[in-house]
PDB file of C-alpha atoms in Angstrom:
ATOM      1  CA  MET A   1       0.048   0.029  -0.027  1.00 53.00           C
ATOM      2  CA  PRO A   2       1.315   3.436  -0.795  1.00 58.00           C
ATOM      3  CA  GLN A   3       1.972   5.655   2.253  1.00 64.00           C
ATOM      4  CA  GLY A   4      -0.352   8.524   1.514  1.00 62.00           C
ATOM      5  CA  LYS A   5       0.950   8.962  -2.066  1.00 67.00           C
ATOM      6  CA  PRO A   6      -0.504   7.323  -5.198  1.00 68.00           C
ATOM      7  CA  GLU A   7       1.822   5.008  -7.044  1.00 70.00           C
ATOM      8  CA  THR A   8       0.460   6.222 -10.425  1.00 72.00           C
ATOM      9  CA  VAL A   9      -1.241   9.421 -11.528  1.00 69.00           C
ATOM     10  CA  PRO A  10      -3.835   8.930 -14.255  1.00 67.00           C
ATOM     11  CA  ASP A  11      -3.904  11.175 -17.324  1.00 67.00           C
ATOM     12  CA  ASP A  12      -7.521  12.248 -16.752  1.00 71.00           C
ATOM     13  CA  GLY A  13      -7.138  16.007 -17.122  1.00 67.00           C
ATOM     14  CA  ARG A  14      -7.832  16.617 -13.422  1.00 69.00           C
ATOM     15  CA  THR A  15      -5.738  18.720 -11.097  1.00 69.00           C
ATOM     16  CA  THR A  16      -4.302  17.229  -7.973  1.00 67.00           C
ATOM     17  CA  ARG A  17      -6.884  19.064  -5.877  1.00 66.00           C
ATOM     18  CA  GLN A  18      -9.806  17.818  -8.077  1.00 61.00           C
ATOM     19  CA  ARG A  19      -8.581  14.219  -7.864  1.00 65.00           C
ATOM     20  CA  ARG A  20      -8.095  14.446  -4.147  1.00 71.00           C
ATOM     21  CA  ASN A  21     -11.579  15.787  -3.421  1.00 80.00           C
ATOM     22  CA  ARG A  22     -13.409  13.392  -5.739  1.00 92.00           C
ATOM     23  CA  PRO A  23     -16.536  12.005  -3.981  1.00 96.00           C
ATOM     24  CA  LEU A  24     -16.197   8.280  -3.219  1.00 98.00           C
ATOM     25  CA  VAL A  25     -18.330   5.095  -3.177  1.00 98.00           C
ATOM     26  CA  VAL A  26     -16.910   2.947  -0.380  1.00 98.00           C
ATOM     27  CA  VAL A  27     -17.876  -0.687   0.290  1.00 98.00           C
ATOM     28  CA  HIS A  28     -17.108  -2.609   3.461  1.00 98.00           C
ATOM     29  CA  THR A  29     -17.904  -6.340   2.962  1.00 98.00           C
ATOM     30  CA  GLY A  30     -16.676  -9.730   4.153  1.00 97.00           C
ATOM     31  CA  GLU A  31     -17.689 -12.093   6.926  1.00 92.00           C
ATOM     32  CA  MET A  32     -15.856 -10.464   9.764  1.00 92.00           C
ATOM     33  CA  LYS A  33     -17.116  -7.855  12.246  1.00 90.00           C
ATOM     34  CA  GLY A  34     -16.031  -4.254  11.829  1.00 93.00           C
ATOM     35  CA  LYS A  35     -17.809  -3.224   8.572  1.00 96.00           C
ATOM     36  CA  SER A  36     -20.308  -0.916  10.202  1.00 94.00           C
ATOM     37  CA  THR A  37     -17.851   0.165  12.831  1.00 94.00           C
ATOM     38  CA  ALA A  38     -15.472   1.401  10.191  1.00 96.00           C
ATOM     39  CA  ALA A  39     -18.300   3.118   8.327  1.00 98.00           C
ATOM     40  CA  PHE A  40     -19.391   4.967  11.474  1.00 97.00           C
ATOM     41  CA  GLY A  41     -15.786   5.947  12.236  1.00 97.00           C
ATOM     42  CA  LEU A  42     -15.619   7.483   8.726  1.00 97.00           C
ATOM     43  CA  ALA A  43     -18.974   9.284   9.416  1.00 98.00           C
ATOM     44  CA  LEU A  44     -17.460  10.666  12.621  1.00 98.00           C
ATOM     45  CA  ARG A  45     -14.640  12.215  10.614  1.00 98.00           C
ATOM     46  CA  GLY A  46     -17.185  13.687   8.231  1.00 98.00           C
ATOM     47  CA  TRP A  47     -19.234  15.162  11.040  1.00 98.00           C
ATOM     48  CA  ASN A  48     -16.137  16.822  12.348  1.00 98.00           C
ATOM     49  CA  GLN A  49     -15.672  18.441   8.945  1.00 98.00           C
ATOM     50  CA  GLY A  50     -19.215  19.888   9.176  1.00 98.00           C
ATOM     51  CA  TRP A  51     -20.661  17.345   6.734  1.00 98.00           C
ATOM     52  CA  SER A  52     -24.428  16.504   6.753  1.00 98.00           C
ATOM     53  CA  ILE A  53     -24.542  12.809   7.724  1.00 98.00           C
ATOM     54  CA  GLY A  54     -27.316  10.527   6.703  1.00 97.00           C
ATOM     55  CA  VAL A  55     -27.387   6.933   8.179  1.00 95.00           C
ATOM     56  CA  PHE A  56     -29.849   4.479   6.657  1.00 94.00           C
ATOM     57  CA  GLN A  57     -29.890   1.074   8.336  1.00 91.00           C
ATOM     58  CA  PHE A  58     -31.439  -1.916   6.581  1.00 87.00           C
ATOM     59  CA  VAL A  59     -31.696  -3.994   9.744  1.00 71.00           C
ATOM     60  CA  LYS A  60     -33.972  -6.786  10.853  1.00 57.00           C
ATOM     61  CA  SER A  61     -35.422  -5.230  13.924  1.00 57.00           C
ATOM     62  CA  ALA A  62     -36.422  -1.765  15.012  1.00 60.00           C
ATOM     63  CA  LYS A  63     -35.439  -2.691  18.562  1.00 63.00           C
ATOM     64  CA  TRP A  64     -31.856  -3.409  17.625  1.00 64.00           C
ATOM     65  CA  LYS A  65     -29.718  -0.723  19.138  1.00 68.00           C
ATOM     66  CA  VAL A  66     -26.115   0.216  18.351  1.00 75.00           C
ATOM     67  CA  GLY A  67     -24.036   2.512  20.441  1.00 82.00           C
ATOM     68  CA  GLU A  68     -23.226   4.677  17.391  1.00 91.00           C
ATOM     69  CA  GLU A  69     -26.888   5.649  17.030  1.00 92.00           C
ATOM     70  CA  SER A  70     -27.151   7.296  20.397  1.00 93.00           C
ATOM     71  CA  ALA A  71     -23.761   8.918  19.938  1.00 95.00           C
ATOM     72  CA  PHE A  72     -24.567  10.349  16.478  1.00 96.00           C
ATOM     73  CA  LEU A  73     -27.974  11.591  17.590  1.00 95.00           C
ATOM     74  CA  ALA A  74     -26.292  13.395  20.459  1.00 97.00           C
ATOM     75  CA  LEU A  75     -23.785  14.892  18.018  1.00 98.00           C
ATOM     76  CA  GLY A  76     -26.747  16.005  15.815  1.00 98.00           C
ATOM     77  CA  LYS A  77     -28.260  17.854  18.820  1.00 98.00           C
ATOM     78  CA  LEU A  78     -24.936  19.391  19.576  1.00 98.00           C
ATOM     79  CA  HIS A  79     -24.801  20.759  16.048  1.00 98.00           C
ATOM     80  CA  GLU A  80     -28.335  22.133  16.431  1.00 98.00           C
ATOM     81  CA  GLN A  81     -27.418  23.855  19.713  1.00 98.00           C
ATOM     82  CA  THR A  82     -23.902  25.154  18.953  1.00 98.00           C
ATOM     83  CA  GLY A  83     -23.274  24.825  15.217  1.00 98.00           C
ATOM     84  CA  GLU A  84     -20.364  22.447  15.862  1.00 98.00           C
ATOM     85  CA  GLY A  85     -19.916  19.604  13.384  1.00 98.00           C
ATOM     86  CA  GLY A  86     -22.753  18.836  10.954  1.00 98.00           C
ATOM     87  CA  PRO A  87     -26.405  17.804  10.969  1.00 98.00           C
ATOM     88  CA  VAL A  88     -27.298  14.121  11.467  1.00 98.00           C
ATOM     89  CA  GLU A  89     -30.155  11.995  10.362  1.00 96.00           C
ATOM     90  CA  TRP A  90     -30.589   8.277  11.399  1.00 93.00           C
ATOM     91  CA  HIS A  91     -33.190   6.101   9.809  1.00 90.00           C
ATOM     92  CA  LYS A  92     -33.793   2.443  10.342  1.00 81.00           C
ATOM     93  CA  MET A  93     -36.440  -0.275  10.178  1.00 61.00           C
ATOM     94  CA  GLY A  94     -39.430   0.681  12.208  1.00 48.00           C
ATOM     95  CA  ALA A  95     -39.047   4.446  11.702  1.00 49.00           C
ATOM     96  CA  GLY A  96     -40.558   6.339   8.783  1.00 46.00           C
ATOM     97  CA  TRP A  97     -39.985   4.802   5.351  1.00 48.00           C
ATOM     98  CA  SER A  98     -37.568   2.077   6.452  1.00 50.00           C
ATOM     99  CA  TRP A  99     -38.047  -1.415   5.302  1.00 47.00           C
ATOM    100  CA  SER A 100     -39.769  -4.158   7.377  1.00 45.00           C
ATOM    101  CA  ARG A 101     -41.319  -1.546   9.646  1.00 48.00           C
ATOM    102  CA  LYS A 102     -43.995  -4.039  10.679  1.00 52.00           C
ATOM    103  CA  SER A 103     -44.511  -7.784  10.631  1.00 58.00           C
ATOM    104  CA  GLY A 104     -45.425  -9.092   7.169  1.00 64.00           C
ATOM    105  CA  THR A 105     -44.404 -11.335   4.327  1.00 71.00           C
ATOM    106  CA  GLU A 106     -41.133 -11.280   2.497  1.00 74.00           C
ATOM    107  CA  ASP A 107     -42.887  -9.493  -0.329  1.00 77.00           C
ATOM    108  CA  ASP A 108     -43.940  -6.805   2.195  1.00 73.00           C
ATOM    109  CA  HIS A 109     -40.367  -6.443   3.364  1.00 77.00           C
ATOM    110  CA  ALA A 110     -39.028  -6.344  -0.164  1.00 83.00           C
ATOM    111  CA  GLU A 111     -41.422  -3.617  -1.125  1.00 83.00           C
ATOM    112  CA  ALA A 112     -40.558  -1.566   1.983  1.00 79.00           C
ATOM    113  CA  ALA A 113     -36.880  -1.973   1.154  1.00 86.00           C
ATOM    114  CA  ARG A 114     -37.476  -0.647  -2.321  1.00 89.00           C
ATOM    115  CA  GLU A 115     -39.377   2.294  -0.776  1.00 88.00           C
ATOM    116  CA  GLY A 116     -36.305   2.934   1.424  1.00 90.00           C
ATOM    117  CA  TRP A 117     -33.910   2.885  -1.516  1.00 94.00           C
ATOM    118  CA  ALA A 118     -36.245   5.195  -3.472  1.00 93.00           C
ATOM    119  CA  GLU A 119     -36.083   7.724  -0.732  1.00 93.00           C
ATOM    120  CA  ILE A 120     -32.267   7.476  -0.588  1.00 95.00           C
ATOM    121  CA  ALA A 121     -32.152   7.977  -4.393  1.00 97.00           C
ATOM    122  CA  ARG A 122     -34.344  11.104  -4.046  1.00 97.00           C
ATOM    123  CA  ARG A 123     -32.044  12.443  -1.424  1.00 97.00           C
ATOM    124  CA  ILE A 124     -29.040  11.811  -3.600  1.00 98.00           C
ATOM    125  CA  GLU A 125     -30.769  13.610  -6.524  1.00 98.00           C
ATOM    126  CA  ARG A 126     -31.317  16.760  -4.398  1.00 98.00           C
ATOM    127  CA  GLU A 127     -27.868  16.477  -2.707  1.00 98.00           C
ATOM    128  CA  ALA A 128     -29.432  16.196   0.837  1.00 98.00           C
ATOM    129  CA  HIS A 129     -26.273  14.855   2.569  1.00 98.00           C
ATOM    130  CA  ASP A 130     -22.562  14.972   2.161  1.00 98.00           C
ATOM    131  CA  LEU A 131     -22.117  11.418   3.499  1.00 98.00           C
ATOM    132  CA  TYR A 132     -24.555   8.538   3.303  1.00 98.00           C
ATOM    133  CA  VAL A 133     -24.008   5.408   5.369  1.00 97.00           C
ATOM    134  CA  LEU A 134     -26.159   2.571   3.943  1.00 96.00           C
ATOM    135  CA  ASP A 135     -25.699   0.036   6.690  1.00 94.00           C
ATOM    136  CA  GLU A 136     -26.374  -3.641   5.949  1.00 93.00           C
ATOM    137  CA  PHE A 137     -27.530  -2.551   2.452  1.00 95.00           C
ATOM    138  CA  THR A 138     -25.821  -5.445   0.669  1.00 95.00           C
ATOM    139  CA  TYR A 139     -28.550  -7.812   1.991  1.00 93.00           C
ATOM    140  CA  PRO A 140     -31.560  -6.397   0.077  1.00 92.00           C
ATOM    141  CA  LEU A 141     -29.285  -6.339  -2.904  1.00 94.00           C
ATOM    142  CA  LYS A 142     -28.225  -9.962  -2.419  1.00 94.00           C
ATOM    143  CA  TRP A 143     -31.800 -11.073  -1.932  1.00 92.00           C
ATOM    144  CA  GLY A 144     -32.967  -9.336  -5.203  1.00 93.00           C
ATOM    145  CA  TRP A 145     -35.259  -6.878  -3.356  1.00 92.00           C
ATOM    146  CA  ILE A 146     -33.437  -3.884  -4.894  1.00 94.00           C
ATOM    147  CA  ASP A 147     -31.969  -3.904  -8.367  1.00 97.00           C
ATOM    148  CA  VAL A 148     -28.161  -3.773  -8.219  1.00 98.00           C
ATOM    149  CA  ASP A 149     -27.740  -2.153 -11.660  1.00 98.00           C
ATOM    150  CA  GLU A 150     -30.171   0.619 -10.684  1.00 98.00           C
ATOM    151  CA  VAL A 151     -28.106   1.306  -7.546  1.00 98.00           C
ATOM    152  CA  VAL A 152     -24.933   1.424  -9.478  1.00 98.00           C
ATOM    153  CA  ARG A 153     -26.401   3.858 -12.038  1.00 98.00           C
ATOM    154  CA  THR A 154     -27.728   6.121  -9.339  1.00 98.00           C
ATOM    155  CA  LEU A 155     -24.416   6.178  -7.510  1.00 98.00           C
ATOM    156  CA  ALA A 156     -22.438   6.795 -10.753  1.00 98.00           C
ATOM    157  CA  ASP A 157     -24.731   9.645 -11.754  1.00 98.00           C
ATOM    158  CA  ARG A 158     -24.986  11.328  -8.383  1.00 98.00           C
ATOM    159  CA  PRO A 159     -24.552  15.119  -8.580  1.00 97.00           C
ATOM    160  CA  GLY A 160     -22.344  17.350  -6.504  1.00 97.00           C
ATOM    161  CA  HIS A 161     -19.981  16.158  -3.793  1.00 97.00           C
ATOM    162  CA  GLN A 162     -21.605  13.199  -2.060  1.00 98.00           C
ATOM    163  CA  HIS A 163     -19.768  10.300  -0.483  1.00 98.00           C
ATOM    164  CA  VAL A 164     -21.630   6.927  -0.035  1.00 98.00           C
ATOM    165  CA  VAL A 165     -20.549   4.111   2.275  1.00 98.00           C
ATOM    166  CA  ILE A 166     -22.211   0.712   1.986  1.00 98.00           C
ATOM    167  CA  THR A 167     -21.757  -2.164   4.463  1.00 97.00           C
ATOM    168  CA  GLY A 168     -22.715  -5.846   4.627  1.00 95.00           C
ATOM    169  CA  ARG A 169     -21.623  -9.291   3.645  1.00 95.00           C
ATOM    170  CA  ASP A 170     -21.635 -10.618   0.095  1.00 96.00           C
ATOM    171  CA  ALA A 171     -21.496  -7.292  -1.738  1.00 98.00           C
ATOM    172  CA  PRO A 172     -22.547  -7.913  -5.325  1.00 97.00           C
ATOM    173  CA  ARG A 173     -19.739  -7.918  -7.926  1.00 98.00           C
ATOM    174  CA  ALA A 174     -21.296  -4.986  -9.888  1.00 98.00           C
ATOM    175  CA  LEU A 175     -21.250  -2.867  -6.736  1.00 98.00           C
ATOM    176  CA  VAL A 176     -17.626  -3.845  -5.936  1.00 98.00           C
ATOM    177  CA  ASP A 177     -16.539  -2.999  -9.519  1.00 98.00           C
ATOM    178  CA  ALA A 178     -18.272   0.333  -9.334  1.00 98.00           C
ATOM    179  CA  ALA A 179     -16.874   1.392  -5.953  1.00 98.00           C
ATOM    180  CA  ASP A 180     -13.801   3.526  -5.486  1.00 97.00           C
ATOM    181  CA  LEU A 181     -12.667   1.889  -2.211  1.00 97.00           C
ATOM    182  CA  VAL A 182     -13.521  -1.667  -1.175  1.00 98.00           C
ATOM    183  CA  THR A 183     -12.442  -3.322   2.083  1.00 98.00           C
ATOM    184  CA  HIS A 184     -13.033  -7.027   2.681  1.00 97.00           C
ATOM    185  CA  MET A 185     -13.109  -7.944   6.395  1.00 96.00           C
ATOM    186  CA  THR A 186     -11.473 -11.321   6.850  1.00 94.00           C
ATOM    187  CA  LYS A 187     -11.539 -13.173  10.130  1.00 88.00           C
ATOM    188  CA  VAL A 188      -8.266 -14.130  11.724  1.00 90.00           C
ATOM    189  CA  LYS A 189      -9.524 -14.661  15.282  1.00 91.00           C
ATOM    190  CA  HIS A 190     -12.775 -13.891  17.104  1.00 85.00           C
ATOM    191  CA  PRO A 191     -13.741 -14.221  20.830  1.00 84.00           C
ATOM    192  CA  MET A 192     -16.756 -16.383  19.746  1.00 83.00           C
ATOM    193  CA  ASP A 193     -14.276 -19.020  18.680  1.00 82.00           C
ATOM    194  CA  ALA A 194     -13.511 -19.453  22.299  1.00 84.00           C
ATOM    195  CA  GLY A 195     -17.196 -19.526  23.279  1.00 86.00           C
ATOM    196  CA  GLN A 196     -17.484 -15.901  24.314  1.00 88.00           C
ATOM    197  CA  LYS A 197     -20.698 -14.037  23.553  1.00 86.00           C
ATOM    198  CA  GLY A 198     -20.947 -10.436  22.392  1.00 81.00           C
ATOM    199  CA  GLN A 199     -20.571  -7.732  25.014  1.00 84.00           C
ATOM    200  CA  LYS A 200     -21.544  -4.147  25.555  1.00 81.00           C
ATOM    201  CA  GLY A 201     -19.231  -1.631  24.094  1.00 78.00           C
ATOM    202  CA  ILE A 202     -17.768  -4.034  21.654  1.00 79.00           C
ATOM    203  CA  GLU A 203     -20.731  -5.438  19.704  1.00 77.00           C
ATOM    204  CA  TRP A 204     -23.243  -2.731  20.510  1.00 74.00           C
TER     205      TRP A 204
END
């Protein structure tokens, strides 16, 4: 890996500044934990730069809590009160448009997931956020609930300066090919291998 300096410079007509500030599509995939954690860490950096942060969780339960949610909502309130950092929105299943907001069939969940993606696409079109975290978004793509090619086209055509981070296992090949930065989390060791269950502050 280059140490902060590209090994090659493409002949694309862009200045160094333009190339450095190009908005990115980032994918965190693989079987190991840490995909969402890395995405939220990146969102924290963005918040510190004053970016508008939009988190969209495609999770299985509205009751599922992660520590980052409380922390980012607190940071959003801090921004409202003091102007520090940037605004924050956090959407997940069970709130507003999010998929699987109530019990139902797989078709119901698939339709709700499509509604969720449609809302994200509308926000991208109007440049609502500087950074989008689409957490666990690979799953509705993998299950065929949302068309991968449509997602890739929307991301490729997004206006302005909008970064998008997508997390989840089994990222589709078309998404990986379209992304600018892809990390694959590979397990070396895990406490569960020794029979240890998840714990507060580490898993949530």
